[in-house]
Tab-separated table of C-alpha atoms in Angstrom:
chain	number	residue	atom	x	y	z
Z	1	UNK	CA	-66.071	194.218	-14.105
Z	2	UNK	CA	-63.304	197.024	-14.404
Z	3	UNK	CA	-61.649	194.707	-16.734
Z	4	UNK	CA	-64.515	194.429	-18.739
Z	5	UNK	CA	-65.206	197.601	-19.020
Z	6	UNK	CA	-61.838	198.697	-19.345
Z	7	UNK	CA	-62.464	196.949	-23.005
Z	8	UNK	CA	-66.339	198.028	-23.822
Z	9	UNK	CA	-65.524	201.781	-23.304
Z	10	UNK	CA	-62.772	201.892	-26.263
Z	11	UNK	CA	-65.592	199.756	-28.399
Z	12	UNK	CA	-67.732	202.975	-28.375
Z	13	UNK	CA	-65.625	204.660	-30.790
Z	14	UNK	CA	-66.752	202.134	-33.309
Z	15	UNK	CA	-70.233	201.749	-32.111
Z	16	UNK	CA	-73.192	203.574	-33.731
Z	17	UNK	CA	-75.792	204.057	-31.178
Z	18	UNK	CA	-79.602	204.727	-33.256
Z	19	UNK	CA	-79.664	207.909	-30.877
Z	20	UNK	CA	-78.403	209.573	-27.902
Z	21	UNK	CA	-80.820	208.152	-25.600
Z	22	UNK	CA	-79.169	204.352	-25.953
Z	23	UNK	CA	-75.809	205.941	-24.920
Z	24	UNK	CA	-76.926	207.747	-21.914
Z	25	UNK	CA	-78.927	204.644	-20.692
Z	26	UNK	CA	-75.824	203.267	-21.125
Z	27	UNK	CA	-74.168	205.590	-18.842
Z	28	UNK	CA	-76.900	205.658	-16.187
Z	29	UNK	CA	-76.289	201.576	-15.874
Z	30	UNK	CA	-71.987	202.230	-15.714
Z	31	UNK	CA	-71.457	206.026	-15.094
Z	32	UNK	CA	-68.708	204.516	-12.215
Z	33	UNK	CA	-66.865	203.180	-14.691
Z	34	UNK	CA	-66.630	206.000	-17.223
Z	35	UNK	CA	-63.275	207.292	-16.068
Z	36	UNK	CA	-61.678	210.500	-17.085
Z	37	UNK	CA	-59.514	208.539	-19.514
Z	38	UNK	CA	-62.716	208.232	-22.282
Z	39	UNK	CA	-64.598	211.326	-21.049
Z	40	UNK	CA	-63.256	212.327	-24.458
Z	41	UNK	CA	-64.540	209.390	-26.452
Z	42	UNK	CA	-67.880	209.566	-24.854
Z	43	UNK	CA	-68.403	213.735	-25.591
Z	44	UNK	CA	-67.660	212.546	-28.832
Z	45	UNK	CA	-69.738	210.549	-29.376
Z	46	UNK	CA	-72.346	212.493	-27.774
Z	47	UNK	CA	-71.734	215.249	-29.893
Z	48	UNK	CA	-71.731	213.034	-33.156
Z	49	UNK	CA	-74.961	211.958	-31.688
Z	50	UNK	CA	-76.943	215.079	-31.248
Z	51	UNK	CA	-75.703	216.679	-34.522
Z	52	UNK	CA	-76.941	213.871	-36.485
Z	53	UNK	CA	-80.121	214.328	-34.267
Z	54	UNK	CA	-80.066	217.984	-34.867
Z	55	UNK	CA	-79.869	217.511	-38.873
Z	56	UNK	CA	-82.278	214.961	-39.068
Z	57	UNK	CA	-84.905	217.195	-37.252
Z	58	UNK	CA	-84.476	219.930	-39.207
Z	59	UNK	CA	-84.517	218.226	-42.574
Z	60	UNK	CA	-88.336	216.783	-41.761
Z	61	UNK	CA	-88.708	220.609	-40.801
Z	62	UNK	CA	-87.794	221.390	-44.341
Z	63	UNK	CA	-89.526	218.459	-45.914
Z	64	UNK	CA	-92.398	220.944	-47.623
Z	65	UNK	CA	-89.812	223.424	-49.134
Z	66	UNK	CA	-88.742	220.635	-51.418
Z	67	UNK	CA	-89.557	222.103	-55.165
Z	68	UNK	CA	-91.222	225.194	-53.594
Z	69	UNK	CA	-91.195	228.711	-54.328
Z	70	UNK	CA	-89.877	231.306	-51.573
Z	71	UNK	CA	-91.456	234.644	-52.176
Z	72	UNK	CA	-92.483	235.894	-48.571
Z	73	UNK	CA	-92.019	234.631	-45.112
Z	74	UNK	CA	-95.938	234.344	-44.485
Z	75	UNK	CA	-95.440	231.226	-47.203
Z	76	UNK	CA	-93.631	229.276	-44.838
Z	77	UNK	CA	-95.167	227.519	-41.752
Z	78	UNK	CA	-93.520	228.595	-37.916
Z	79	UNK	CA	-91.728	225.295	-37.860
Z	80	UNK	CA	-90.216	225.690	-41.607
Z	81	UNK	CA	-89.328	228.877	-40.328
Z	82	UNK	CA	-87.170	227.886	-37.395
Z	83	UNK	CA	-85.879	225.033	-39.750
Z	84	UNK	CA	-84.066	227.370	-42.220
Z	85	UNK	CA	-82.814	229.426	-39.151
Z	86	UNK	CA	-81.680	225.993	-37.755
Z	87	UNK	CA	-79.888	225.060	-40.987
Z	88	UNK	CA	-78.697	228.591	-40.885
Z	89	UNK	CA	-76.862	228.390	-38.045
Z	90	UNK	CA	-75.239	225.375	-38.857
Z	91	UNK	CA	-74.252	226.160	-42.236
Z	92	UNK	CA	-72.288	229.099	-40.523
Z	93	UNK	CA	-70.847	226.413	-38.013
Z	94	UNK	CA	-69.830	223.900	-40.913
Z	95	UNK	CA	-68.292	226.445	-43.594
Z	96	UNK	CA	-67.862	229.715	-41.428
Z	97	UNK	CA	-64.375	231.124	-41.143
Z	98	UNK	CA	-64.025	229.817	-37.559
Z	99	UNK	CA	-64.861	225.942	-38.843
Z	100	UNK	CA	-62.546	223.526	-37.986
Z	101	UNK	CA	-64.240	221.814	-41.365
Z	102	UNK	CA	-61.011	221.863	-43.985
Z	103	UNK	CA	-62.815	223.489	-46.686
Z	104	UNK	CA	-61.815	221.236	-48.929
Z	105	UNK	CA	-63.735	218.537	-47.018
Z	106	UNK	CA	-67.197	220.448	-46.460
Z	107	UNK	CA	-70.236	218.792	-47.545
Z	108	UNK	CA	-71.291	219.808	-51.145
Z	109	UNK	CA	-74.712	219.380	-51.375
Z	110	UNK	CA	-75.280	221.901	-53.885
Z	111	UNK	CA	-72.836	219.751	-56.834
Z	112	UNK	CA	-73.795	219.944	-60.210
Z	113	UNK	CA	-77.064	222.511	-59.077
Z	114	UNK	CA	-76.883	226.122	-60.936
Z	115	UNK	CA	-78.683	228.987	-59.990
Z	116	UNK	CA	-79.842	231.719	-62.028
Z	117	UNK	CA	-79.488	235.255	-60.255
Z	118	UNK	CA	-81.919	238.196	-61.819
Z	119	UNK	CA	-81.195	241.394	-60.946
Z	120	UNK	CA	-83.177	244.544	-61.995
Z	121	UNK	CA	-81.445	246.367	-58.983
Z	122	UNK	CA	-77.855	246.071	-57.879
Z	123	UNK	CA	-77.339	245.107	-55.009
Z	124	UNK	CA	-73.825	244.627	-53.094
Z	125	UNK	CA	-74.934	242.106	-50.110
Z	126	UNK	CA	-77.249	240.245	-52.629
Z	127	UNK	CA	-75.099	239.123	-55.172
Z	128	UNK	CA	-71.867	238.383	-53.186
Z	129	UNK	CA	-73.682	236.476	-50.518
Z	130	UNK	CA	-75.377	234.545	-53.004
Z	131	UNK	CA	-72.300	233.826	-55.391
Z	132	UNK	CA	-70.113	232.660	-52.479
Z	133	UNK	CA	-72.885	230.648	-50.590
Z	134	UNK	CA	-73.559	229.034	-53.614
Z	135	UNK	CA	-70.026	228.165	-54.345
Z	136	UNK	CA	-69.219	227.113	-50.315
Z	137	UNK	CA	-72.294	224.373	-51.212
Z	138	UNK	CA	-70.643	223.331	-54.442
Z	139	UNK	CA	-73.432	224.785	-56.686
Z	140	UNK	CA	-72.602	227.708	-59.706
Z	141	UNK	CA	-73.837	230.628	-59.902
Z	142	UNK	CA	-75.020	232.836	-63.010
Z	143	UNK	CA	-74.927	236.842	-62.503
Z	144	UNK	CA	-77.231	238.149	-65.254
Z	145	UNK	CA	-77.894	241.693	-65.002
Z	146	UNK	CA	-79.924	244.685	-67.126
Z	147	UNK	CA	-78.417	244.283	-69.536
Z	148	UNK	CA	-77.619	240.114	-69.658
Z	149	UNK	CA	-81.500	239.823	-69.063
Z	150	UNK	CA	-84.608	242.420	-69.300
Z	151	UNK	CA	-87.645	241.220	-68.025
Z	152	UNK	CA	-90.540	240.973	-70.266
Z	153	UNK	CA	-88.789	243.574	-72.763
Z	154	UNK	CA	-87.240	241.599	-75.498
Z	155	UNK	CA	-88.577	238.384	-74.004
Z	156	UNK	CA	-91.434	237.671	-72.566
Z	157	UNK	CA	-91.460	237.096	-68.337
Z	158	UNK	CA	-92.935	233.391	-68.988
Z	159	UNK	CA	-90.084	232.905	-71.939
Z	160	UNK	CA	-87.412	233.604	-69.862
Z	161	UNK	CA	-88.885	231.610	-67.000
Z	162	UNK	CA	-89.546	228.556	-69.329
Z	163	UNK	CA	-85.624	229.080	-70.721
Z	164	UNK	CA	-83.983	229.289	-67.712
Z	165	UNK	CA	-85.956	226.386	-66.080
Z	166	UNK	CA	-84.039	224.717	-68.650
Z	167	UNK	CA	-80.552	225.708	-67.531
Z	168	UNK	CA	-80.524	226.211	-63.942
Z	169	UNK	CA	-81.619	224.164	-60.583
Z	170	UNK	CA	-83.195	227.560	-59.110
Z	171	UNK	CA	-84.145	230.448	-60.327
Z	172	UNK	CA	-83.314	233.939	-58.079
Z	173	UNK	CA	-84.675	237.428	-58.731
Z	174	UNK	CA	-84.076	240.973	-57.008
Z	175	UNK	CA	-86.527	243.117	-59.262
Z	176	UNK	CA	-89.005	246.617	-58.985
Z	177	UNK	CA	-92.398	245.330	-59.133
Z	178	UNK	CA	-93.579	241.970	-56.873
Z	179	UNK	CA	-95.645	241.418	-59.821
Z	180	UNK	CA	-92.443	240.330	-62.042
Z	181	UNK	CA	-91.423	237.834	-59.487
Z	182	UNK	CA	-94.841	236.433	-59.115
Z	183	UNK	CA	-95.314	235.965	-63.096
Z	184	UNK	CA	-91.677	234.412	-62.843
Z	185	UNK	CA	-93.043	231.736	-59.777
Z	186	UNK	CA	-96.195	230.881	-62.069
Z	187	UNK	CA	-93.857	230.116	-65.603
Z	188	UNK	CA	-91.328	228.277	-64.112
Z	189	UNK	CA	-90.240	224.771	-63.217
Z	190	UNK	CA	-88.037	225.094	-60.944
Z	191	UNK	CA	-88.104	226.873	-57.299
Z	192	UNK	CA	-87.731	230.863	-57.275
Z	193	UNK	CA	-86.336	233.034	-54.464
Z	194	UNK	CA	-87.569	236.454	-54.559
Z	195	UNK	CA	-84.208	238.676	-53.627
Z	196	UNK	CA	-86.264	241.751	-53.286
Z	197	UNK	CA	-89.284	242.723	-54.590
Z	198	UNK	CA	-91.495	246.320	-53.908
Z	199	UNK	CA	-93.802	244.369	-51.741
Z	200	UNK	CA	-91.759	241.861	-49.934
Z	201	UNK	CA	-88.122	240.675	-48.967
Z	202	UNK	CA	-87.719	237.838	-46.690
Z	203	UNK	CA	-83.998	236.691	-47.294
Z	204	UNK	CA	-83.498	239.853	-45.484
Z	205	UNK	CA	-85.965	239.173	-42.782
Z	206	UNK	CA	-84.221	235.390	-42.389
Z	207	UNK	CA	-81.192	237.370	-41.550
Z	208	UNK	CA	-82.286	239.765	-38.901
Z	209	UNK	CA	-84.100	237.146	-37.200
Z	210	UNK	CA	-80.486	234.837	-37.462
Z	211	UNK	CA	-78.647	237.954	-35.904
Z	212	UNK	CA	-80.821	238.584	-33.054
Z	213	UNK	CA	-81.027	234.841	-32.554
Z	214	UNK	CA	-77.133	235.125	-31.941
Z	215	UNK	CA	-77.361	237.734	-29.699
Z	216	UNK	CA	-80.170	236.982	-27.486
Z	217	UNK	CA	-80.321	233.026	-27.765
Z	218	UNK	CA	-82.589	231.196	-30.048
Z	219	UNK	CA	-86.232	231.543	-28.171
Z	220	UNK	CA	-86.994	235.051	-29.332
Z	221	UNK	CA	-90.496	234.590	-27.997
Z	222	UNK	CA	-91.321	237.642	-25.716
Z	223	UNK	CA	-88.881	239.995	-27.188
Z	224	UNK	CA	-90.252	243.150	-28.159
Z	225	UNK	CA	-88.825	244.926	-31.710
Z	226	UNK	CA	-89.339	248.576	-32.554
Z	227	UNK	CA	-89.594	249.674	-36.609
Z	228	UNK	CA	-88.666	253.196	-36.970
Z	229	UNK	CA	-89.176	254.568	-40.775
Z	230	UNK	CA	-90.491	254.010	-44.207
Z	231	UNK	CA	-93.626	251.041	-43.971
Z	232	UNK	CA	-91.457	249.193	-46.680
Z	233	UNK	CA	-91.010	245.560	-48.119
Z	234	UNK	CA	-88.306	244.847	-45.721
Z	235	UNK	CA	-90.925	246.225	-43.013
Z	236	UNK	CA	-93.841	243.231	-44.533
Z	237	UNK	CA	-91.706	240.491	-44.104
Z	238	UNK	CA	-90.014	241.180	-40.590
Z	239	UNK	CA	-93.830	242.089	-39.469
Z	240	UNK	CA	-94.364	237.933	-40.319
Z	241	UNK	CA	-91.408	237.026	-39.462
Z	242	UNK	CA	-91.167	238.224	-36.029
Z	243	UNK	CA	-94.293	237.361	-35.397
Z	244	UNK	CA	-94.210	233.906	-36.132
Z	245	UNK	CA	-91.445	233.822	-33.676
Z	246	UNK	CA	-93.513	235.279	-30.389
Z	247	UNK	CA	-92.153	238.769	-30.881
Z	248	UNK	CA	-93.673	241.791	-30.397
Z	249	UNK	CA	-94.414	244.536	-32.571
Z	250	UNK	CA	-94.052	248.158	-32.285
Z	251	UNK	CA	-94.266	250.362	-35.630
Z	252	UNK	CA	-93.567	254.220	-36.084
Z	253	UNK	CA	-94.034	255.653	-39.635
Z	254	UNK	CA	-94.515	258.863	-40.639
Z	255	UNK	CA	-98.588	259.820	-41.944
Z	256	UNK	CA	-98.838	258.158	-45.919
Z	257	UNK	CA	-95.893	255.776	-44.986
Z	258	UNK	CA	-97.276	253.064	-43.097
Z	259	UNK	CA	-97.491	249.218	-44.075
Z	260	UNK	CA	-99.645	247.830	-46.709
Z	261	UNK	CA	-102.936	247.069	-45.032
Z	262	UNK	CA	-103.155	243.630	-46.619
Z	263	UNK	CA	-100.307	242.964	-44.586
Z	264	UNK	CA	-101.012	244.715	-41.314
Z	265	UNK	CA	-104.507	242.562	-41.392
Z	266	UNK	CA	-102.393	238.870	-41.952
Z	267	UNK	CA	-100.263	239.951	-39.412
Z	268	UNK	CA	-102.943	240.557	-37.060
Z	269	UNK	CA	-104.111	236.875	-37.994
Z	270	UNK	CA	-100.743	235.960	-36.851
Z	271	UNK	CA	-100.925	238.046	-33.709
Z	272	UNK	CA	-104.023	236.463	-32.654
Z	273	UNK	CA	-102.103	232.644	-34.352
Z	274	UNK	CA	-98.841	232.975	-32.022
Z	275	UNK	CA	-100.358	234.987	-29.032
Z	276	UNK	CA	-98.210	237.803	-29.283
Z	277	UNK	CA	-99.252	241.358	-27.858
Z	278	UNK	CA	-101.579	243.532	-29.883
Z	279	UNK	CA	-99.168	245.386	-33.081
Z	280	UNK	CA	-98.477	249.246	-31.240
Z	281	UNK	CA	-98.577	251.739	-34.342
Z	282	UNK	CA	-97.541	255.254	-34.342
Z	283	UNK	CA	-96.099	258.218	-36.114
Z	284	UNK	CA	-94.178	258.753	-32.590
Z	285	UNK	CA	-90.822	257.564	-33.201
Z	286	UNK	CA	-89.947	257.782	-29.322
Z	287	UNK	CA	-93.313	256.049	-28.367
Z	288	UNK	CA	-92.688	252.968	-30.848
Z	289	UNK	CA	-89.241	252.315	-29.045
Z	290	UNK	CA	-90.341	252.339	-25.441
Z	291	UNK	CA	-89.867	248.955	-24.230
Z	292	UNK	CA	-88.067	247.237	-27.720
Z	293	UNK	CA	-85.688	245.247	-26.860
Z	294	UNK	CA	-84.687	245.720	-30.735
Z	295	UNK	CA	-84.611	249.093	-33.020
Z	296	UNK	CA	-85.081	248.771	-36.622
Z	297	UNK	CA	-84.523	251.297	-39.843
Z	298	UNK	CA	-84.168	251.198	-43.181
Z	299	UNK	CA	-83.862	253.661	-45.870
Z	300	UNK	CA	-86.144	256.325	-46.762
Z	301	UNK	CA	-85.100	256.363	-49.969
Z	302	UNK	CA	-85.366	253.047	-52.361
Z	303	UNK	CA	-83.493	252.082	-55.410
Z	304	UNK	CA	-86.061	253.856	-57.940
Z	305	UNK	CA	-87.327	256.709	-55.799
Z	306	UNK	CA	-84.530	259.122	-55.708
Z	307	UNK	CA	-86.468	261.920	-57.638
Z	308	UNK	CA	-88.326	262.057	-53.735
Z	309	UNK	CA	-85.641	262.269	-51.607
Z	310	UNK	CA	-85.797	266.023	-50.547
Z	311	UNK	CA	-89.614	264.963	-49.837
Z	312	UNK	CA	-88.822	262.260	-47.778
Z	313	UNK	CA	-85.851	263.323	-45.941
Z	314	UNK	CA	-88.101	266.263	-44.820
Z	315	UNK	CA	-91.298	263.856	-43.898
Z	316	UNK	CA	-89.046	261.640	-42.463
Z	317	UNK	CA	-87.259	264.464	-39.680
Z	318	UNK	CA	-87.440	263.155	-35.952
Z	319	UNK	CA	-86.705	259.670	-37.159
Z	320	UNK	CA	-82.763	259.570	-37.185
Z	321	UNK	CA	-82.140	256.580	-34.902
Z	322	UNK	CA	-79.407	258.442	-32.834
Z	323	UNK	CA	-78.258	257.229	-29.272
Z	324	UNK	CA	-80.935	259.906	-27.985
Z	325	UNK	CA	-83.942	257.263	-29.638
Z	326	UNK	CA	-82.121	254.016	-28.172
Z	327	UNK	CA	-81.992	255.549	-24.723
Z	328	UNK	CA	-85.756	255.065	-24.859
Z	329	UNK	CA	-85.751	251.937	-25.368
Z	330	UNK	CA	-85.085	248.827	-22.987
Z	331	UNK	CA	-81.626	248.477	-21.568
Z	332	UNK	CA	-79.277	246.233	-23.714
Z	333	UNK	CA	-81.861	247.092	-26.662
Z	334	UNK	CA	-80.017	245.980	-30.072
Z	335	UNK	CA	-79.958	248.137	-33.827
Z	336	UNK	CA	-80.532	246.632	-37.023
Z	337	UNK	CA	-80.237	247.991	-40.536
Z	338	UNK	CA	-80.347	246.151	-43.401
Z	339	UNK	CA	-77.969	248.625	-45.695
Z	340	UNK	CA	-76.701	250.532	-47.328
Z	341	UNK	CA	-77.336	253.238	-44.750
Z	342	UNK	CA	-77.372	256.464	-44.937
Z	343	UNK	CA	-76.589	259.445	-41.866
Z	344	UNK	CA	-80.291	260.650	-41.749
Z	345	UNK	CA	-81.514	257.288	-41.110
Z	346	UNK	CA	-78.984	256.395	-38.446
Z	347	UNK	CA	-76.176	258.134	-36.558
Z	348	UNK	CA	-72.645	256.720	-36.154
Z	349	UNK	CA	-73.149	256.621	-32.673
Z	350	UNK	CA	-75.503	253.976	-33.014
Z	351	UNK	CA	-74.112	252.411	-36.358
Z	352	UNK	CA	-70.911	251.786	-34.825
Z	353	UNK	CA	-71.719	250.978	-31.334
Z	354	UNK	CA	-71.707	247.555	-29.737
Z	355	UNK	CA	-75.360	247.632	-29.949
Z	356	UNK	CA	-75.133	247.785	-33.169
Z	357	UNK	CA	-76.033	243.813	-35.120
Z	358	UNK	CA	-75.340	245.307	-38.550
Z	359	UNK	CA	-72.174	243.530	-39.796
Z	360	UNK	CA	-73.563	239.875	-38.702
Z	361	UNK	CA	-76.776	240.593	-39.826
Z	362	UNK	CA	-75.455	241.538	-43.238
Z	363	UNK	CA	-73.333	238.153	-42.924
Z	364	UNK	CA	-76.510	236.266	-42.213
Z	365	UNK	CA	-77.417	236.735	-45.733
Z	366	UNK	CA	-75.174	234.283	-46.717
Z	367	UNK	CA	-76.039	231.713	-44.376
Z	368	UNK	CA	-79.588	232.309	-44.825
Z	369	UNK	CA	-79.961	231.968	-48.686
Z	370	UNK	CA	-77.652	229.083	-48.305
Z	371	UNK	CA	-80.269	227.636	-45.938
Z	372	UNK	CA	-83.230	228.261	-48.947
Z	373	UNK	CA	-81.269	226.620	-51.848
Z	374	UNK	CA	-80.677	223.606	-49.928
Z	375	UNK	CA	-84.365	223.587	-48.672
Z	376	UNK	CA	-85.563	223.964	-51.887
Z	377	UNK	CA	-83.694	221.214	-53.772
Z	378	UNK	CA	-84.417	218.957	-50.812
Z	379	UNK	CA	-81.147	219.113	-49.452
Z	380	UNK	CA	-80.686	220.399	-45.943
């Protein structure tokens, strides 16, 4: 038997088991022969099989995204949200700087595909992450700034959508009004990605949740996230995404800066569906962070609101995230900010501290937009 097994074990390198369960069954019945000499072989086979099973599971969860628009997080099922995050982690492992796969040998699922990127509003992270991510997947991204495309000015939104759809596989747009992205999506014949509008910022939520999974682990259920600042587009999608992941919400905004009532209403439905704690809303930042595992803020003055700077800074007095505020959160609480940040929003003592996840969060903008594009083209 020993001689027979000595012959059989090396042959495992050539076998293609239908699932890792087959290998587990074989090992259960032959464990006495699985010597240390062959453990690297067995480990490698099990690793490969588990990777294949994981890829198959991710692809299955994202089947429904093929050909669909991505305008806000509430459009995703819980499985689709988890699938996008799983695929994002996989892409970081495959294409990241710590990957052992040579860049030229990594899969190129978007080979032959192109992406039109419309930017009404400038952004460092959105442009660099999307262009680089598209390249890593083998596709081509085309930047169209305000001087290249004036949406609805020299050409109607409908005509722009129809023309770009003839050239490109996906249209990504970073716009001022949410109605613009909705009109693009209505008329485009290819999938559209909302890279930011005044109502939603779904790509940012994916990056945030990925950063939290990297820190806390895949299962975020039961964690509490506290928002301190303006009830804006970033908060809207974070409310949806965090609740879908089983997280509890605590929100502090000055009077008059609350999140949109319709977003609150839908999130309350998600709270019921996902069994999370009732949403806590307050105007006191120190109350919001009590019991929080995550503290999040964003810019108080968005692009296009520069004339309101003095007024807003005055009304957000007491909302700066500093060490004193973080001390009121749970021990080991972490901090998020989508960037760019300003000193009045978060003090350096927090921003550059070990509790800050802002730079992994920023990097994750690339892995997550890669996952969205692959899913929309049926190449997850």
